[in-house]
Short mmCIF file of C-alpha atoms in Angstrom, two decimals:
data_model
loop_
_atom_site.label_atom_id
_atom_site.label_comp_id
_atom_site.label_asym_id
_atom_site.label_seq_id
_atom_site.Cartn_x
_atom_site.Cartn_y
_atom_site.Cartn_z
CA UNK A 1 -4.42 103.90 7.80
CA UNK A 2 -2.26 102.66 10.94
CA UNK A 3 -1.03 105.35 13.07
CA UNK A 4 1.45 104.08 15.64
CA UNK A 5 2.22 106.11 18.88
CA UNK A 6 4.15 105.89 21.67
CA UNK A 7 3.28 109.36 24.00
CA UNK A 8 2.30 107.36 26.81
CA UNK A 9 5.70 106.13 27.56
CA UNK A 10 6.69 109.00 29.52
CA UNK A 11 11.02 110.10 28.87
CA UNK A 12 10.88 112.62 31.91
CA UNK A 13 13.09 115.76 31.58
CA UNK A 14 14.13 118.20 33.76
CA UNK A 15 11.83 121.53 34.50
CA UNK A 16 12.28 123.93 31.69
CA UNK A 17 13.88 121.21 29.07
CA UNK A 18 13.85 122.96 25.81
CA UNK A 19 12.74 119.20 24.05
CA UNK A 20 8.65 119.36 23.11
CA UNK A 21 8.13 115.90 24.41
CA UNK A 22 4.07 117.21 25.27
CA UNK A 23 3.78 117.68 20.64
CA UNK A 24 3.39 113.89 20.83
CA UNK A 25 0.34 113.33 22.92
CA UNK A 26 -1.17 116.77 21.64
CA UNK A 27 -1.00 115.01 17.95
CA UNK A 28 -2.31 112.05 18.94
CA UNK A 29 -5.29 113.76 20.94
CA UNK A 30 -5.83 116.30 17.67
CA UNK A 31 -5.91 112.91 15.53
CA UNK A 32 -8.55 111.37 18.26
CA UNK A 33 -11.64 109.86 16.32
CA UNK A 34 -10.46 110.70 12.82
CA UNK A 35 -12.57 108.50 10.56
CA UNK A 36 -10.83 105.80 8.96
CA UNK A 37 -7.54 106.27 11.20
CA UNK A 38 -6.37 103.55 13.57
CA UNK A 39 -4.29 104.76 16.22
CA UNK A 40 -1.93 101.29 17.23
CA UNK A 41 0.20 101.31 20.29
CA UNK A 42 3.95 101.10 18.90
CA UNK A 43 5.45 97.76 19.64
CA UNK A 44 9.18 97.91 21.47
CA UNK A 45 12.09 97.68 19.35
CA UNK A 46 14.23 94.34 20.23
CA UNK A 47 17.93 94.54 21.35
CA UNK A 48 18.05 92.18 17.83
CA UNK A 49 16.50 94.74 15.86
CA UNK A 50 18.26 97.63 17.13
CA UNK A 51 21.83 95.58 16.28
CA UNK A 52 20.89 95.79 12.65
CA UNK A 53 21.72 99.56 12.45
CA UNK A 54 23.62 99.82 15.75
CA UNK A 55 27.07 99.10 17.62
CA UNK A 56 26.64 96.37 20.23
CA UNK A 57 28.53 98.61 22.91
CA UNK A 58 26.34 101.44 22.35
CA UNK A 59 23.29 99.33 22.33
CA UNK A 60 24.16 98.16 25.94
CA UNK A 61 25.19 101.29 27.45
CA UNK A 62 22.14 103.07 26.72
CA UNK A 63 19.76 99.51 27.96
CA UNK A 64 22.49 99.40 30.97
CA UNK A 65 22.65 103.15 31.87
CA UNK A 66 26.59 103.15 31.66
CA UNK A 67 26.49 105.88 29.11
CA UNK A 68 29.21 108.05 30.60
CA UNK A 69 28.36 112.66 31.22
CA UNK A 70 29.92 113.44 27.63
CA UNK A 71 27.52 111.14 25.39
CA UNK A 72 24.55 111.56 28.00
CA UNK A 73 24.82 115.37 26.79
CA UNK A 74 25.36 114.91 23.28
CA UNK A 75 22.28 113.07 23.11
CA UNK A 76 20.55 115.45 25.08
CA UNK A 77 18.51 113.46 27.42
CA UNK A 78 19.47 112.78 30.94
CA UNK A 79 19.12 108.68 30.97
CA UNK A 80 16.21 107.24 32.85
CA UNK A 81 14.26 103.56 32.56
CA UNK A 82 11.51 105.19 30.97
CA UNK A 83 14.05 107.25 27.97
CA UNK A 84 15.20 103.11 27.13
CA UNK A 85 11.81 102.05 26.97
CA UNK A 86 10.48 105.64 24.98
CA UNK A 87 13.26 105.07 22.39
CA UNK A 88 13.02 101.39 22.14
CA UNK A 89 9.06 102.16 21.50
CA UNK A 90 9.85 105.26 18.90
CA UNK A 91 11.88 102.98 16.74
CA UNK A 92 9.39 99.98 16.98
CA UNK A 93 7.17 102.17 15.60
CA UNK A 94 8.88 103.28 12.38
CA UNK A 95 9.27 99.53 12.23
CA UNK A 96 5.78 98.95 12.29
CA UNK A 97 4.85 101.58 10.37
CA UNK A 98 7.29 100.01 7.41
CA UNK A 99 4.88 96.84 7.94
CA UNK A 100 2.26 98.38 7.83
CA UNK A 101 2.84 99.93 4.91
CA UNK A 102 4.35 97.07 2.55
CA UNK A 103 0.74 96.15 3.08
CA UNK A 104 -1.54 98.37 2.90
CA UNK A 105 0.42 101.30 0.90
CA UNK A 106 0.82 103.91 3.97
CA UNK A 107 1.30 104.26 7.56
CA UNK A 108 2.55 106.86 10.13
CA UNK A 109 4.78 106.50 12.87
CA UNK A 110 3.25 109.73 15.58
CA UNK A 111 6.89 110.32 16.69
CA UNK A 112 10.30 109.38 14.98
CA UNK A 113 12.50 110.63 12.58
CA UNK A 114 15.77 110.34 14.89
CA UNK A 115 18.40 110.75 12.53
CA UNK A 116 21.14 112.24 14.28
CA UNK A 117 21.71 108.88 16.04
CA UNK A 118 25.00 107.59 14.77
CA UNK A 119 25.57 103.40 15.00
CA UNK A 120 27.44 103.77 18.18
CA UNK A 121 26.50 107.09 19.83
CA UNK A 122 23.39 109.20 19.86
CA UNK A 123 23.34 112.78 19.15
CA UNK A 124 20.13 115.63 19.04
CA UNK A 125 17.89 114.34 20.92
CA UNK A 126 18.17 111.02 18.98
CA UNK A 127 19.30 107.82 21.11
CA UNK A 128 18.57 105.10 18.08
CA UNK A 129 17.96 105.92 14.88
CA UNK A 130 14.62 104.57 14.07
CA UNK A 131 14.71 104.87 9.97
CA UNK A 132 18.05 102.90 10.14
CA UNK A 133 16.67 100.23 12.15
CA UNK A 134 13.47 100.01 10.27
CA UNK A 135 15.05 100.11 6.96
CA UNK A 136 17.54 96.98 7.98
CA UNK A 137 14.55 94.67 9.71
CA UNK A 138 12.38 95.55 6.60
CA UNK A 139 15.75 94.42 4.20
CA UNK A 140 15.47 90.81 6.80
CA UNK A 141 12.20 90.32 6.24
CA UNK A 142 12.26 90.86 2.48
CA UNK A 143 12.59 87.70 0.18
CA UNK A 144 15.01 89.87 -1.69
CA UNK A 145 17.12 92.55 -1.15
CA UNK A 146 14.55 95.35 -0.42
CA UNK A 147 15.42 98.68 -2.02
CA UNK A 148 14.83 101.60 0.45
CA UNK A 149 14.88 105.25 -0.02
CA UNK A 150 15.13 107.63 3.29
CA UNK A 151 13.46 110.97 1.96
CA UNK A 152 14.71 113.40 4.88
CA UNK A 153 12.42 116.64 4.83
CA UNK A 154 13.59 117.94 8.60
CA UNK A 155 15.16 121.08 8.45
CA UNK A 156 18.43 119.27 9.81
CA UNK A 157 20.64 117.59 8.09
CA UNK A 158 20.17 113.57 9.28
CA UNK A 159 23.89 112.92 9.53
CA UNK A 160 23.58 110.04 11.65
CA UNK A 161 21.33 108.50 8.76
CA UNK A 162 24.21 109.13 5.62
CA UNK A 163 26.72 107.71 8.16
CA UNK A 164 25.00 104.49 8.71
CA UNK A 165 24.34 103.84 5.10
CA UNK A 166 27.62 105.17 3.68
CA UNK A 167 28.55 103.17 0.42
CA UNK A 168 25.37 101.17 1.29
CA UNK A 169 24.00 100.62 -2.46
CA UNK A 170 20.68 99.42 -1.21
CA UNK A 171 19.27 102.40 1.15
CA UNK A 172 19.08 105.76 -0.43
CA UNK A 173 19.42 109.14 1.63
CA UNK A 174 18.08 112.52 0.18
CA UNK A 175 18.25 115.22 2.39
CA UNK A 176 16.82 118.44 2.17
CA UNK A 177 18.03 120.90 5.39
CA UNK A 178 19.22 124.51 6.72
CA UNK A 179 22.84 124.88 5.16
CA UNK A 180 23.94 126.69 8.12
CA UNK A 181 21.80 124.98 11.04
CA UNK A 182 22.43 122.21 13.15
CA UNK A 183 24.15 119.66 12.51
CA UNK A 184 27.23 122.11 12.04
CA UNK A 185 29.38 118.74 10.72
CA UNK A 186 27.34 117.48 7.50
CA UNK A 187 27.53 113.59 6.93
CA UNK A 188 27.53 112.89 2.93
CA UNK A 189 24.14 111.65 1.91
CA UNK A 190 23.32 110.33 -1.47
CA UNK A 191 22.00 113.54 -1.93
CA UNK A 192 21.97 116.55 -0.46
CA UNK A 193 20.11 119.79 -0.55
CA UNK A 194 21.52 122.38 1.40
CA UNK A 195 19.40 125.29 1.45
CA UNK A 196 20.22 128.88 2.90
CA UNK A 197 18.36 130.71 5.57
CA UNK A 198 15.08 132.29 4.95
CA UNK A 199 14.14 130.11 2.08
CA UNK A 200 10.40 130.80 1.07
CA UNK A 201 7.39 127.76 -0.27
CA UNK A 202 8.57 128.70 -4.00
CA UNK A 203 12.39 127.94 -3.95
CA UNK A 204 11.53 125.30 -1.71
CA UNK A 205 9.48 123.28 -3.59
CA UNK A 206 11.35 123.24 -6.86
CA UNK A 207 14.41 122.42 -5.13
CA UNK A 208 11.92 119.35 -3.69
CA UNK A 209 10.93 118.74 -7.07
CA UNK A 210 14.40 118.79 -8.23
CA UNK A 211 16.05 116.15 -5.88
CA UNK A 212 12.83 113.66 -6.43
CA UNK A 213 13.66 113.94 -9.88
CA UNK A 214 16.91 112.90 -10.08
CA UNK A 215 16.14 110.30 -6.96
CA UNK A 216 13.65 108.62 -9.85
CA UNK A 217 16.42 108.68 -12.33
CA UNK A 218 19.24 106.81 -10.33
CA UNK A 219 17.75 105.02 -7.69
CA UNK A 220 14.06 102.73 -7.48
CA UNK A 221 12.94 101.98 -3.90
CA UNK A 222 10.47 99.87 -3.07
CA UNK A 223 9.66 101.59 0.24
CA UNK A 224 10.33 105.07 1.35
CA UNK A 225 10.75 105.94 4.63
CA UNK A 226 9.93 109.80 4.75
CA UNK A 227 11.04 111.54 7.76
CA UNK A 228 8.12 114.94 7.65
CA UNK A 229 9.94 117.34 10.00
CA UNK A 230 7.48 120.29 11.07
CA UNK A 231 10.92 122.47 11.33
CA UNK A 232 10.56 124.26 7.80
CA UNK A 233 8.02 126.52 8.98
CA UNK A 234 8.22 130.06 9.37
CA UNK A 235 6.80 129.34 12.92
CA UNK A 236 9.56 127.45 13.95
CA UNK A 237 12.17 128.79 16.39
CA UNK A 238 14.91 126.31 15.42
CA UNK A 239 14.14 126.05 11.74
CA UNK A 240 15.43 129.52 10.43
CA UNK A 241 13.15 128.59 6.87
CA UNK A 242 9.87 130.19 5.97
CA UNK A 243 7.63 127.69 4.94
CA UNK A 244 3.77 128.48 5.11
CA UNK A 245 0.95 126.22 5.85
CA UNK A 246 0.61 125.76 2.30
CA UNK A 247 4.24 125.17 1.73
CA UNK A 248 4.48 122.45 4.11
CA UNK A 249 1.00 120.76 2.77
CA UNK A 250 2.79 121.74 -1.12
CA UNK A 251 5.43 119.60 0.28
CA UNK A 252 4.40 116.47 1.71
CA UNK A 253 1.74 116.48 -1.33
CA UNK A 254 5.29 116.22 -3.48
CA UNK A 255 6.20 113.40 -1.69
CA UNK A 256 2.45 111.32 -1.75
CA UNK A 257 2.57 112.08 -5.68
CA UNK A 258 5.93 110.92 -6.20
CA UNK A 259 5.38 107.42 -4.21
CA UNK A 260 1.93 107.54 -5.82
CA UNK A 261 2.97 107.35 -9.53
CA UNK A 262 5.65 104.66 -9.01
CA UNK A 263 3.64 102.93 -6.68
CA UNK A 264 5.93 102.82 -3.62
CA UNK A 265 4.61 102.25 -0.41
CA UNK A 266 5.66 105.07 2.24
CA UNK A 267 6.25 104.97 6.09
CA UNK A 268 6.01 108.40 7.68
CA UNK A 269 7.44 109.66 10.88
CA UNK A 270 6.84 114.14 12.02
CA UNK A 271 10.76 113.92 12.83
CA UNK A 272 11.66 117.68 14.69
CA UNK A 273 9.43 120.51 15.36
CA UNK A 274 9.76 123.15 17.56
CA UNK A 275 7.76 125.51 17.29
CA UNK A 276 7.73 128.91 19.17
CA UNK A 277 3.91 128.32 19.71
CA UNK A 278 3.97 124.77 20.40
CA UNK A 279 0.15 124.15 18.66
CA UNK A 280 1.78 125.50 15.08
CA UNK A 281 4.07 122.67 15.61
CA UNK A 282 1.19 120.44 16.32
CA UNK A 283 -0.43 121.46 13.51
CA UNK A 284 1.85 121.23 10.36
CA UNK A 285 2.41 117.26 11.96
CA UNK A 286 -1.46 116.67 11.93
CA UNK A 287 -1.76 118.32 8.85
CA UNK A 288 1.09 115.78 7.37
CA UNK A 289 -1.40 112.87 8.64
CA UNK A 290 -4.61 113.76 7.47
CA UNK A 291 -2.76 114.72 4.18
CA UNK A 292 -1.05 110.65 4.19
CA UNK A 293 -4.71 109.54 5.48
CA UNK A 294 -6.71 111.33 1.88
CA UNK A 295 -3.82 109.43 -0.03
CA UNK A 296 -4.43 106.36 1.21
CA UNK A 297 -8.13 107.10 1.24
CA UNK A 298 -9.21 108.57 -1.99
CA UNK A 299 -5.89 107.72 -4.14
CA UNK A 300 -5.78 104.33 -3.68
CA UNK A 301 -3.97 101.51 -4.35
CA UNK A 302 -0.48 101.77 -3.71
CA UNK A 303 1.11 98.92 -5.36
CA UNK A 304 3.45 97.26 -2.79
CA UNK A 305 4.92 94.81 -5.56
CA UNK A 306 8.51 95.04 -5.38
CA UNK A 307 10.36 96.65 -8.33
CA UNK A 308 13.20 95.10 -10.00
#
């Protein structure tokens, strides 16, 4: 299975930033000489690529560096060379990942999941939204009009996602998130989950359960673009749910068996994480991995035949 990672390409922040940019290369080092995982340098993200999902004068101000003090700090990120060429890189790999996927049934982007971005401004830490982009270049490259389904597990709502594909028939966005956590203005999805604070495996899980159930009755994507945020855990000082180990394993497992039975390929990115003891963080995302890797190991094949 193709893992695609982009750590190396430093975005520098400030002493004492409360972003875990270091989660990235600690996943890809815990993932080091895992048998039958291929760990791919992600490929940069084109200016023509990132137009698919994105406003032209956004585009430019964040490759120019003309974003102005008020959308520098809603993204987060003070802008640098290197946070162009990090994001540009984070998105190429969801993009690659998608690829990789149509192909061989799963792949993993090490990074990702930046749906806050909105077409023309960034938000939480997200300067382009990577599943947006990916899902549009993956609709290009399709014969047909590819079906996509953006299964959003991070505790936070991806508003930036629903906004992109509003009244967008052919890209379908489940969200499962904190009710009350950020982001404190909710963006429609397809369908959302709200769920309220302290929410244990159990509840979790059937309301998981639920929401793929009714995805399989109204909608059939052939691809899924499933954003695994690490935020649900109890360990996390951001995520305000109580997800165990098992919980978060219980999860993704939902997600494999669901793309499993209809034969959808998946592309994964770990999405947030922030975990008061950065190694839990760490963690739950490898665990998501090696979980993706025994699916496309030992429950082979995916079909990747596109459903009517």
């Amino acid at each position: 299975m193709d893992a695609f990672y982009a750590d190396h390409f430093v975005l520098p922040l400030p002493e004492g930033h409360r972003f875990p940019m270091s989660k990235y290369r600690l996943l890809r080092d815990g993932l080091l000489g895992t048998p039958g995982l291929v760990l791919r340098e992600a490929p940069a993200a084109t200016d023509t690529q990132l137009l698919l999902a994105h406003d032209p004068v956004y585009v430019q101000k964040v490759v120019n560096g003309t974003l102005d003090s008020k959308e520098q700090r809603e993204i987060g990120f003070p802008w640098t060379p290197g946070m162009v060429e990090r994001s540009r890189r984070s998105v190429g790999a969801t993009i690659a990942a998608c690829e990789s996927a149509m192909k061989e049934g799963m792949a993993v982007n090490l990074a990702g999941g930046t749906h806050h971005a909105y077409r023309d401004k960034g938000s939480g830490f997200c300067v382009f939204n990577d599943a947006a982009v990916a899902a549009r270049v993956m609709q290009r490259q399709s014969a047909a009009s590819l079906s996509v389904a953006i299964i959003d597990l991070d505790v936070h709502q991806g508003n930036g996602t629903a906004a992109i594909f509003k009244n967008d028939s052919s890209v379908f966005t489940l969200s499962l998130h904190g009710d009350k956590n950020f982001p404190f203005r909710k963006e429609p999805s397809d369908l959302d989950v709200p769920l309220a604070d302290g929410v244990t495996d159990n509840v979790y899980l059937q309301a998981l359960n639920q929401a793929l159930e009714h995805l399989e009755q109204i909608f059939r994507p052939q691809l899924i673009i499933y954003l695994a945020g690490a935020d649900p855990h109890e360990g996390d000082r951001l995520g305000r749910l109580k997800l165990t180990n098992v919980g978060m394993l219980e999860r993704d497992r939902a997600v494999f068996d669901y793309a499993k039975r209809l034969s959808i390929p998946v592309a994964i990115s770990m999405a947030g994480g922030y975990g008061t003891k950065i190694e839990t963080t760490v963690a739950v995302h490898r665990q998501t991995v090696l979980e993706a890797l025994q699916y496309q190991r030992l429950k082979k094949p995916l079909s990747v035949e596109a459903k009517p």
